[in-house]
Tab-separated table of C-alpha atoms in Angstrom:
chain	number	residue	atom	x	y	z
A	1	UNK	CA	0.000	0.000	0.000
A	2	UNK	CA	2.809	2.442	0.929
A	3	UNK	CA	4.496	1.676	-2.400
A	4	UNK	CA	1.396	2.685	-4.341
A	5	UNK	CA	0.828	5.806	-2.257
A	6	UNK	CA	4.373	6.874	-3.152
A	7	UNK	CA	3.682	6.162	-6.827
A	8	UNK	CA	0.427	8.093	-6.570
A	9	UNK	CA	2.241	11.151	-5.182
A	10	UNK	CA	4.958	10.910	-7.848
A	11	UNK	CA	2.344	10.668	-10.602
A	12	UNK	CA	0.425	13.635	-9.192
A	13	UNK	CA	3.549	15.806	-8.915
A	14	UNK	CA	4.698	14.788	-12.379
A	15	UNK	CA	1.322	15.846	-13.801
A	16	UNK	CA	1.547	19.178	-11.943
A	17	UNK	CA	5.002	19.802	-13.414
A	18	UNK	CA	4.110	18.832	-16.997
A	19	UNK	CA	0.871	20.844	-17.016
A	20	UNK	CA	2.771	23.797	-15.596
A	21	UNK	CA	5.200	23.542	-18.504
A	22	UNK	CA	2.574	23.011	-21.216
A	23	UNK	CA	-0.119	25.583	-20.382
A	24	UNK	CA	2.175	28.638	-20.797
A	25	UNK	CA	3.114	27.311	-24.254
A	26	UNK	CA	-0.563	26.883	-25.127
A	27	UNK	CA	-1.192	30.465	-24.004
A	28	UNK	CA	1.675	31.686	-26.164
A	29	UNK	CA	0.386	29.887	-29.262
A	30	UNK	CA	-3.204	31.003	-28.617
A	31	UNK	CA	-2.260	34.668	-28.467
A	32	UNK	CA	0.006	34.433	-31.477
A	33	UNK	CA	-2.733	32.758	-33.532
A	34	UNK	CA	-5.661	34.731	-32.047
A	35	UNK	CA	-7.405	31.608	-30.712
A	36	UNK	CA	-9.770	33.067	-28.127
A	37	UNK	CA	-13.103	32.292	-26.513
A	38	UNK	CA	-15.908	34.355	-28.026
A	39	UNK	CA	-17.527	36.977	-25.809
A	40	UNK	CA	-21.329	37.113	-26.000
A	41	UNK	CA	-24.352	37.850	-23.808
A	42	UNK	CA	-24.262	34.361	-22.277
A	43	UNK	CA	-20.607	34.536	-21.239
A	44	UNK	CA	-19.620	35.930	-17.860
A	45	UNK	CA	-16.002	36.780	-18.650
A	46	UNK	CA	-14.731	39.863	-20.389
A	47	UNK	CA	-11.591	40.216	-22.473
A	48	UNK	CA	-9.753	37.803	-24.746
A	49	UNK	CA	-9.102	34.452	-23.055
A	50	UNK	CA	-7.961	31.256	-24.812
A	51	UNK	CA	-10.144	28.178	-24.301
A	52	UNK	CA	-7.505	25.591	-25.183
A	53	UNK	CA	-6.343	24.573	-21.695
A	54	UNK	CA	-7.893	21.132	-22.122
A	55	UNK	CA	-5.346	20.314	-24.821
A	56	UNK	CA	-2.879	19.666	-21.981
A	57	UNK	CA	-5.134	17.221	-20.127
A	58	UNK	CA	-5.091	13.885	-21.942
A	59	UNK	CA	-1.392	13.926	-22.992
A	60	UNK	CA	-0.317	14.874	-19.457
A	61	UNK	CA	-2.489	12.263	-17.745
A	62	UNK	CA	-1.405	9.464	-20.086
A	63	UNK	CA	2.290	10.436	-20.006
A	64	UNK	CA	2.378	10.641	-16.199
A	65	UNK	CA	0.593	7.316	-15.713
A	66	UNK	CA	2.543	5.412	-18.351
A	67	UNK	CA	5.895	6.758	-17.159
A	68	UNK	CA	5.286	5.805	-13.518
A	69	UNK	CA	3.929	2.378	-14.439
A	70	UNK	CA	6.614	1.852	-17.091
A	71	UNK	CA	9.418	2.562	-14.623
A	72	UNK	CA	7.850	0.042	-12.263
A	73	UNK	CA	7.823	-2.587	-15.016
A	74	UNK	CA	11.419	-1.772	-16.019
A	75	UNK	CA	12.484	-2.312	-12.418
A	76	UNK	CA	10.719	-5.664	-12.634
A	77	UNK	CA	8.404	-4.964	-9.716
A	78	UNK	CA	5.874	-7.785	-9.393
A	79	UNK	CA	3.279	-5.543	-7.739
A	80	UNK	CA	3.190	-3.276	-10.801
A	81	UNK	CA	2.941	-6.220	-13.176
A	82	UNK	CA	0.058	-7.806	-11.259
A	83	UNK	CA	-1.791	-4.475	-11.083
A	84	UNK	CA	-1.412	-3.966	-14.830
A	85	UNK	CA	-2.505	-7.525	-15.600
A	86	UNK	CA	-5.664	-6.807	-13.636
A	87	UNK	CA	-6.520	-3.594	-15.530
A	88	UNK	CA	-4.755	-3.887	-18.889
A	89	UNK	CA	-7.774	-4.525	-21.152
A	90	UNK	CA	-9.969	-1.831	-19.635
A	91	UNK	CA	-7.078	0.665	-19.831
A	92	UNK	CA	-6.614	0.044	-23.552
A	93	UNK	CA	-10.272	0.734	-24.267
A	94	UNK	CA	-10.173	3.773	-21.986
A	95	UNK	CA	-7.239	5.247	-23.912
A	96	UNK	CA	-9.094	4.744	-27.207
A	97	UNK	CA	-12.223	6.457	-25.871
A	98	UNK	CA	-10.227	9.313	-24.320
A	99	UNK	CA	-8.306	10.003	-27.516
A	100	UNK	CA	-11.503	9.996	-29.575
A	101	UNK	CA	-13.257	12.410	-27.210
A	102	UNK	CA	-10.089	14.497	-27.033
A	103	UNK	CA	-10.069	14.943	-30.823
A	104	UNK	CA	-13.766	15.849	-30.838
A	105	UNK	CA	-13.148	18.415	-28.104
A	106	UNK	CA	-10.253	20.005	-29.955
A	107	UNK	CA	-12.348	20.231	-33.124
A	108	UNK	CA	-15.150	21.890	-31.165
A	109	UNK	CA	-12.781	24.401	-29.567
A	110	UNK	CA	-11.182	25.343	-32.878
A	111	UNK	CA	-13.978	25.228	-35.465
A	112	UNK	CA	-17.140	24.171	-33.599
A	113	UNK	CA	-18.968	20.831	-33.603
A	114	UNK	CA	-22.765	20.467	-33.518
A	115	UNK	CA	-24.167	18.953	-30.359
A	116	UNK	CA	-25.696	16.069	-32.343
A	117	UNK	CA	-22.260	15.098	-33.645
A	118	UNK	CA	-20.780	15.291	-30.145
A	119	UNK	CA	-23.630	13.137	-28.881
A	120	UNK	CA	-22.877	10.460	-31.504
A	121	UNK	CA	-19.197	10.385	-30.547
A	122	UNK	CA	-20.160	10.111	-26.884
A	123	UNK	CA	-22.258	7.052	-27.719
A	124	UNK	CA	-19.282	5.537	-29.561
A	125	UNK	CA	-17.081	6.169	-26.524
A	126	UNK	CA	-19.757	4.530	-24.381
A	127	UNK	CA	-19.644	1.400	-26.513
A	128	UNK	CA	-15.839	1.392	-26.311
A	129	UNK	CA	-15.878	1.461	-22.518
A	130	UNK	CA	-18.582	-1.199	-22.337
A	131	UNK	CA	-16.440	-3.235	-24.739
A	132	UNK	CA	-13.656	-3.175	-22.177
A	133	UNK	CA	-15.807	-5.359	-19.929
A	134	UNK	CA	-16.698	-2.590	-17.469
A	135	UNK	CA	-20.443	-2.194	-17.168
A	136	UNK	CA	-22.931	-1.677	-14.349
A	137	UNK	CA	-23.851	-5.200	-13.331
A	138	UNK	CA	-25.524	-4.368	-10.013
A	139	UNK	CA	-27.498	-1.379	-8.664
A	140	UNK	CA	-27.158	-2.578	-5.066
A	141	UNK	CA	-30.808	-2.109	-4.149
A	142	UNK	CA	-31.523	1.146	-5.961
A	143	UNK	CA	-35.217	1.058	-6.973
A	144	UNK	CA	-35.224	-2.516	-5.714
A	145	UNK	CA	-32.758	-3.649	-8.409
A	146	UNK	CA	-29.782	-5.842	-7.600
A	147	UNK	CA	-27.857	-7.835	-10.172
A	148	UNK	CA	-29.168	-7.719	-13.726
A	149	UNK	CA	-28.270	-8.803	-17.238
A	150	UNK	CA	-25.688	-7.616	-19.737
A	151	UNK	CA	-28.114	-5.684	-21.971
A	152	UNK	CA	-29.745	-3.461	-19.308
A	153	UNK	CA	-26.390	-3.074	-17.568
A	154	UNK	CA	-24.641	-2.044	-20.795
A	155	UNK	CA	-27.388	0.426	-21.719
A	156	UNK	CA	-27.277	1.945	-18.248
A	157	UNK	CA	-23.489	2.237	-18.518
A	158	UNK	CA	-23.655	4.058	-21.865
A	159	UNK	CA	-26.342	6.363	-20.468
A	160	UNK	CA	-24.177	7.163	-17.423
A	161	UNK	CA	-21.152	7.903	-19.623
A	162	UNK	CA	-23.121	10.354	-21.788
A	163	UNK	CA	-24.842	11.858	-18.749
A	164	UNK	CA	-21.687	12.517	-16.709
A	165	UNK	CA	-19.674	13.705	-19.712
A	166	UNK	CA	-22.302	16.325	-20.533
A	167	UNK	CA	-22.810	17.257	-16.873
A	168	UNK	CA	-19.154	18.255	-16.503
A	169	UNK	CA	-19.233	20.014	-19.856
A	170	UNK	CA	-22.356	22.016	-18.956
A	171	UNK	CA	-21.264	23.039	-15.462
A	172	UNK	CA	-18.121	24.659	-16.852
A	173	UNK	CA	-19.561	28.167	-16.515
A	174	UNK	CA	-17.383	30.119	-14.063
A	175	UNK	CA	-13.690	30.079	-13.280
A	176	UNK	CA	-12.578	26.943	-11.460
A	177	UNK	CA	-15.985	25.294	-11.242
A	178	UNK	CA	-15.613	22.295	-13.566
A	179	UNK	CA	-11.993	21.731	-12.561
A	180	UNK	CA	-12.750	22.178	-8.850
A	181	UNK	CA	-15.715	19.804	-8.807
A	182	UNK	CA	-13.739	17.278	-10.870
A	183	UNK	CA	-10.707	17.537	-8.561
A	184	UNK	CA	-12.860	16.778	-5.535
A	185	UNK	CA	-14.327	13.764	-7.339
A	186	UNK	CA	-10.927	12.432	-8.425
A	187	UNK	CA	-9.530	12.829	-4.899
A	188	UNK	CA	-12.362	10.728	-3.523
A	189	UNK	CA	-12.037	8.108	-6.251
A	190	UNK	CA	-8.276	8.031	-5.570
A	191	UNK	CA	-8.850	7.110	-1.959
A	192	UNK	CA	-11.500	4.570	-2.848
A	193	UNK	CA	-9.420	2.768	-5.481
A	194	UNK	CA	-6.223	2.733	-3.431
A	195	UNK	CA	-8.142	1.314	-0.465
A	196	UNK	CA	-9.712	-1.352	-2.693
A	197	UNK	CA	-6.390	-2.395	-4.233
A	198	UNK	CA	-7.256	-1.069	-7.719
A	199	UNK	CA	-3.917	0.673	-7.985
A	200	UNK	CA	-3.838	1.498	-11.697
A	201	UNK	CA	-7.192	3.258	-11.412
A	202	UNK	CA	-5.844	5.144	-8.405
A	203	UNK	CA	-2.753	6.234	-10.356
A	204	UNK	CA	-4.926	7.597	-13.177
A	205	UNK	CA	-6.921	9.580	-10.610
A	206	UNK	CA	-3.663	10.952	-9.192
A	207	UNK	CA	-2.508	12.159	-12.608
A	208	UNK	CA	-5.928	13.753	-13.151
A	209	UNK	CA	-5.762	15.576	-9.812
A	210	UNK	CA	-2.290	16.923	-10.604
A	211	UNK	CA	-3.329	18.089	-14.063
A	212	UNK	CA	-6.448	19.838	-12.777
A	213	UNK	CA	-4.582	21.485	-9.891
A	214	UNK	CA	-2.275	23.346	-12.243
A	215	UNK	CA	-5.067	24.243	-14.629
A	216	UNK	CA	-7.165	25.479	-11.685
A	217	UNK	CA	-4.394	27.911	-10.790
A	218	UNK	CA	-4.226	29.398	-14.292
A	219	UNK	CA	-8.009	29.414	-14.693
A	220	UNK	CA	-8.832	31.058	-11.349
A	221	UNK	CA	-5.784	33.188	-10.546
A	222	UNK	CA	-4.576	33.986	-14.057
A	223	UNK	CA	-5.193	37.473	-15.418
A	224	UNK	CA	-6.441	38.197	-18.907
A	225	UNK	CA	-4.500	41.477	-18.875
A	226	UNK	CA	-1.125	39.727	-18.662
A	227	UNK	CA	-2.149	36.716	-20.776
A	228	UNK	CA	-2.020	34.094	-17.989
A	229	UNK	CA	-5.709	33.148	-17.836
A	230	UNK	CA	-7.074	30.180	-19.769
A	231	UNK	CA	-10.271	28.102	-20.059
A	232	UNK	CA	-10.347	24.322	-20.436
A	233	UNK	CA	-12.725	24.283	-23.414
A	234	UNK	CA	-14.475	21.148	-24.632
A	235	UNK	CA	-11.185	19.312	-25.105
A	236	UNK	CA	-10.880	19.464	-21.336
A	237	UNK	CA	-14.460	19.218	-20.069
A	238	UNK	CA	-15.467	16.350	-22.366
A	239	UNK	CA	-12.411	14.223	-21.601
A	240	UNK	CA	-12.540	14.894	-17.862
A	241	UNK	CA	-16.260	14.065	-17.883
A	242	UNK	CA	-15.566	10.828	-19.753
A	243	UNK	CA	-12.790	9.913	-17.333
A	244	UNK	CA	-15.011	10.606	-14.320
A	245	UNK	CA	-17.766	8.428	-15.772
A	246	UNK	CA	-15.204	5.631	-16.216
A	247	UNK	CA	-14.105	5.966	-12.588
A	248	UNK	CA	-17.719	5.904	-11.444
A	249	UNK	CA	-18.475	2.752	-13.433
A	250	UNK	CA	-15.357	1.084	-12.067
A	251	UNK	CA	-16.659	1.424	-8.513
A	252	UNK	CA	-19.595	-0.861	-9.372
A	253	UNK	CA	-17.078	-3.632	-10.095
A	254	UNK	CA	-15.101	-3.304	-6.864
A	255	UNK	CA	-15.490	-6.162	-4.416
A	256	UNK	CA	-17.883	-4.873	-1.754
A	257	UNK	CA	-15.700	-6.417	0.977
A	258	UNK	CA	-12.987	-3.840	0.218
A	259	UNK	CA	-15.319	-0.843	0.091
A	260	UNK	CA	-15.117	1.667	2.953
A	261	UNK	CA	-18.196	3.319	4.487
A	262	UNK	CA	-20.382	0.256	4.048
A	263	UNK	CA	-21.177	-1.950	1.082
A	264	UNK	CA	-23.354	0.321	-1.046
A	265	UNK	CA	-21.225	0.688	-4.165
A	266	UNK	CA	-24.067	2.531	-5.893
A	267	UNK	CA	-23.783	5.510	-3.542
A	268	UNK	CA	-19.980	5.456	-3.504
A	269	UNK	CA	-19.972	5.515	-7.304
A	270	UNK	CA	-22.313	8.469	-7.802
A	271	UNK	CA	-21.591	10.625	-4.729
A	272	UNK	CA	-18.517	12.407	-6.181
A	273	UNK	CA	-20.377	13.410	-9.374
A	274	UNK	CA	-23.743	14.048	-7.758
A	275	UNK	CA	-23.822	17.854	-7.807
A	276	UNK	CA	-23.147	18.399	-11.544
A	277	UNK	CA	-25.522	15.525	-12.382
A	278	UNK	CA	-28.341	16.989	-10.292
A	279	UNK	CA	-27.764	20.429	-11.782
A	280	UNK	CA	-27.927	19.220	-15.387
A	281	UNK	CA	-31.210	17.370	-14.736
A	282	UNK	CA	-32.783	20.482	-13.232
A	283	UNK	CA	-31.571	22.624	-16.138
A	284	UNK	CA	-32.769	20.054	-18.698
A	285	UNK	CA	-36.345	20.023	-17.393
A	286	UNK	CA	-36.285	23.789	-16.803
A	287	UNK	CA	-35.548	24.342	-20.501
A	288	UNK	CA	-38.236	21.883	-21.622
A	289	UNK	CA	-40.819	23.531	-19.346
A	290	UNK	CA	-40.051	26.893	-20.948
A	291	UNK	CA	-40.228	25.472	-24.456
A	292	UNK	CA	-36.494	25.802	-25.119
A	293	UNK	CA	-34.162	23.285	-26.734
A	294	UNK	CA	-32.732	21.316	-23.753
A	295	UNK	CA	-29.392	20.877	-25.532
A	296	UNK	CA	-28.727	24.549	-26.264
A	297	UNK	CA	-26.886	26.679	-23.666
A	298	UNK	CA	-28.505	29.352	-21.523
A	299	UNK	CA	-28.002	30.999	-18.125
A	300	UNK	CA	-29.982	28.888	-15.667
A	301	UNK	CA	-27.307	26.762	-13.976
A	302	UNK	CA	-26.663	26.851	-10.242
A	303	UNK	CA	-23.730	29.258	-10.652
A	304	UNK	CA	-25.940	31.649	-12.613
A	305	UNK	CA	-28.391	31.659	-9.710
A	306	UNK	CA	-25.655	32.497	-7.218
A	307	UNK	CA	-24.363	35.286	-9.431
A	308	UNK	CA	-27.921	36.642	-9.698
A	309	UNK	CA	-27.902	36.990	-5.902
A	310	UNK	CA	-25.082	39.484	-6.254
A	311	UNK	CA	-22.169	37.166	-5.496
A	312	UNK	CA	-18.947	37.467	-7.455
A	313	UNK	CA	-17.444	34.453	-9.212
A	314	UNK	CA	-15.026	33.392	-6.481
A	315	UNK	CA	-17.767	33.506	-3.851
A	316	UNK	CA	-20.095	31.395	-5.993
A	317	UNK	CA	-17.230	28.963	-6.647
A	318	UNK	CA	-16.458	28.478	-2.950
A	319	UNK	CA	-20.131	27.953	-2.074
A	320	UNK	CA	-20.602	25.339	-4.801
A	321	UNK	CA	-17.398	23.455	-3.930
A	322	UNK	CA	-18.325	23.402	-0.231
A	323	UNK	CA	-21.847	22.234	-1.099
A	324	UNK	CA	-20.397	19.526	-3.325
A	325	UNK	CA	-18.081	18.315	-0.552
A	326	UNK	CA	-20.924	18.283	1.985
A	327	UNK	CA	-23.106	16.251	-0.402
A	328	UNK	CA	-20.313	13.702	-0.866
A	329	UNK	CA	-19.568	13.367	2.859
A	330	UNK	CA	-23.247	13.037	3.785
A	331	UNK	CA	-23.809	10.380	1.129
A	332	UNK	CA	-20.790	8.420	2.363
A	333	UNK	CA	-21.934	8.519	5.961
A	334	UNK	CA	-25.482	7.492	5.026
A	335	UNK	CA	-24.422	4.739	2.607
A	336	UNK	CA	-23.904	2.202	5.381
A	337	UNK	CA	-27.219	3.053	7.079
A	338	UNK	CA	-29.904	3.630	4.449
A	339	UNK	CA	-30.997	2.039	1.208
A	340	UNK	CA	-29.640	3.597	-2.001
A	341	UNK	CA	-33.136	4.623	-3.119
A	342	UNK	CA	-33.744	6.556	0.098
A	343	UNK	CA	-30.389	8.344	-0.152
A	344	UNK	CA	-30.865	9.367	-3.788
A	345	UNK	CA	-34.423	10.521	-3.074
A	346	UNK	CA	-33.151	12.603	-0.146
A	347	UNK	CA	-30.460	14.117	-2.397
A	348	UNK	CA	-33.073	15.131	-4.965
A	349	UNK	CA	-35.362	16.636	-2.323
A	350	UNK	CA	-32.556	18.623	-0.695
A	351	UNK	CA	-31.292	19.851	-4.091
A	352	UNK	CA	-34.808	20.863	-5.159
A	353	UNK	CA	-35.459	22.757	-1.921
A	354	UNK	CA	-32.116	24.539	-2.198
A	355	UNK	CA	-32.928	25.687	-5.726
A	356	UNK	CA	-36.440	26.760	-4.767
A	357	UNK	CA	-34.991	28.851	-1.940
A	358	UNK	CA	-32.459	30.432	-4.307
A	359	UNK	CA	-35.150	31.224	-6.884
A	360	UNK	CA	-37.425	32.746	-4.214
A	361	UNK	CA	-34.554	34.924	-2.957
A	362	UNK	CA	-33.680	36.039	-6.491
A	363	UNK	CA	-37.308	36.966	-7.275
A	364	UNK	CA	-37.456	39.015	-4.091
A	365	UNK	CA	-34.275	40.837	-5.056
A	366	UNK	CA	-35.620	41.427	-8.573
A	367	UNK	CA	-38.810	42.909	-7.153
A	368	UNK	CA	-36.931	45.281	-4.871
A	369	UNK	CA	-34.519	46.403	-7.603
A	370	UNK	CA	-37.104	46.466	-10.385
A	371	UNK	CA	-35.076	44.509	-12.926
A	372	UNK	CA	-34.546	40.962	-14.168
A	373	UNK	CA	-31.460	39.394	-12.558
A	374	UNK	CA	-31.822	35.771	-13.651
A	375	UNK	CA	-32.316	34.236	-17.131
């Protein structure tokens, strides 16, 4: 265990270093080639800011993981070999899916890709990951469902992949939000996989944390005036969303004996990605209720609500990240006590009440100021 914790730290630090070297070069190229994020009425930022930070994600994560694991193999360490034998097939399919989504994201950032085309590629990536042998074979009591067959399990897996990928992509609305929420999720998955003996999965999470840490710094603390601020773009949000969905699915396959906080793998799998998933569902139905296309962007996400209350971006970011962490901790503590259906239902109720309270407060502020602050 200590050996893998050391490897995890090395992989994380390596990813921090590489991302710190790559992002300034991306910024330099972006400003030389005038590759900036468009400013429009839906965008919160002002000024020219490149949206190509996600180009650093996949290469850095893969390089860091493969280097650490490769050195272990070169030193002929049996623990590394056994860990790779356990995860080799799923890793190969994961790399294929990541590279495909990475290319789609780059194309979208540079020339634009229609949401229907992105949806098709997400389905293809879903089939690739299911082809690796990782699919949701058990819901652990959620809605009264336990183990089930390959077809429903595979369809549920593809749905989860598309759902989580888009949830991370859609929540990327203010500085540090998508990267912060994803970092928290990867940190939790890191602990879970290292505890369960799934060391390769843990190493990938470590590389992801390191990559996002450096990007978070440039995204939140960078200044557009001195050309140090950057957005992740779809190349980043789509690949990070895909990777998080893969980590979530992997939890369903972990032996329940090795799971901490009880045996409910269903809750442990979804808790780290719960907040963005709940937000995208609320936004989806909100758009349908208003007669809008549910797949086209607008300004009705949770961060837009907080900004409508008069908060600045960093305040909204801190509140959302704290809320996300509280949701995760509460779900973990409850997972060994209550049924998965009860926990998920409680999450939905709490999230709905929170949003109703925010909306009521915003409407009151709009009435007192005599202007529309939201949507």
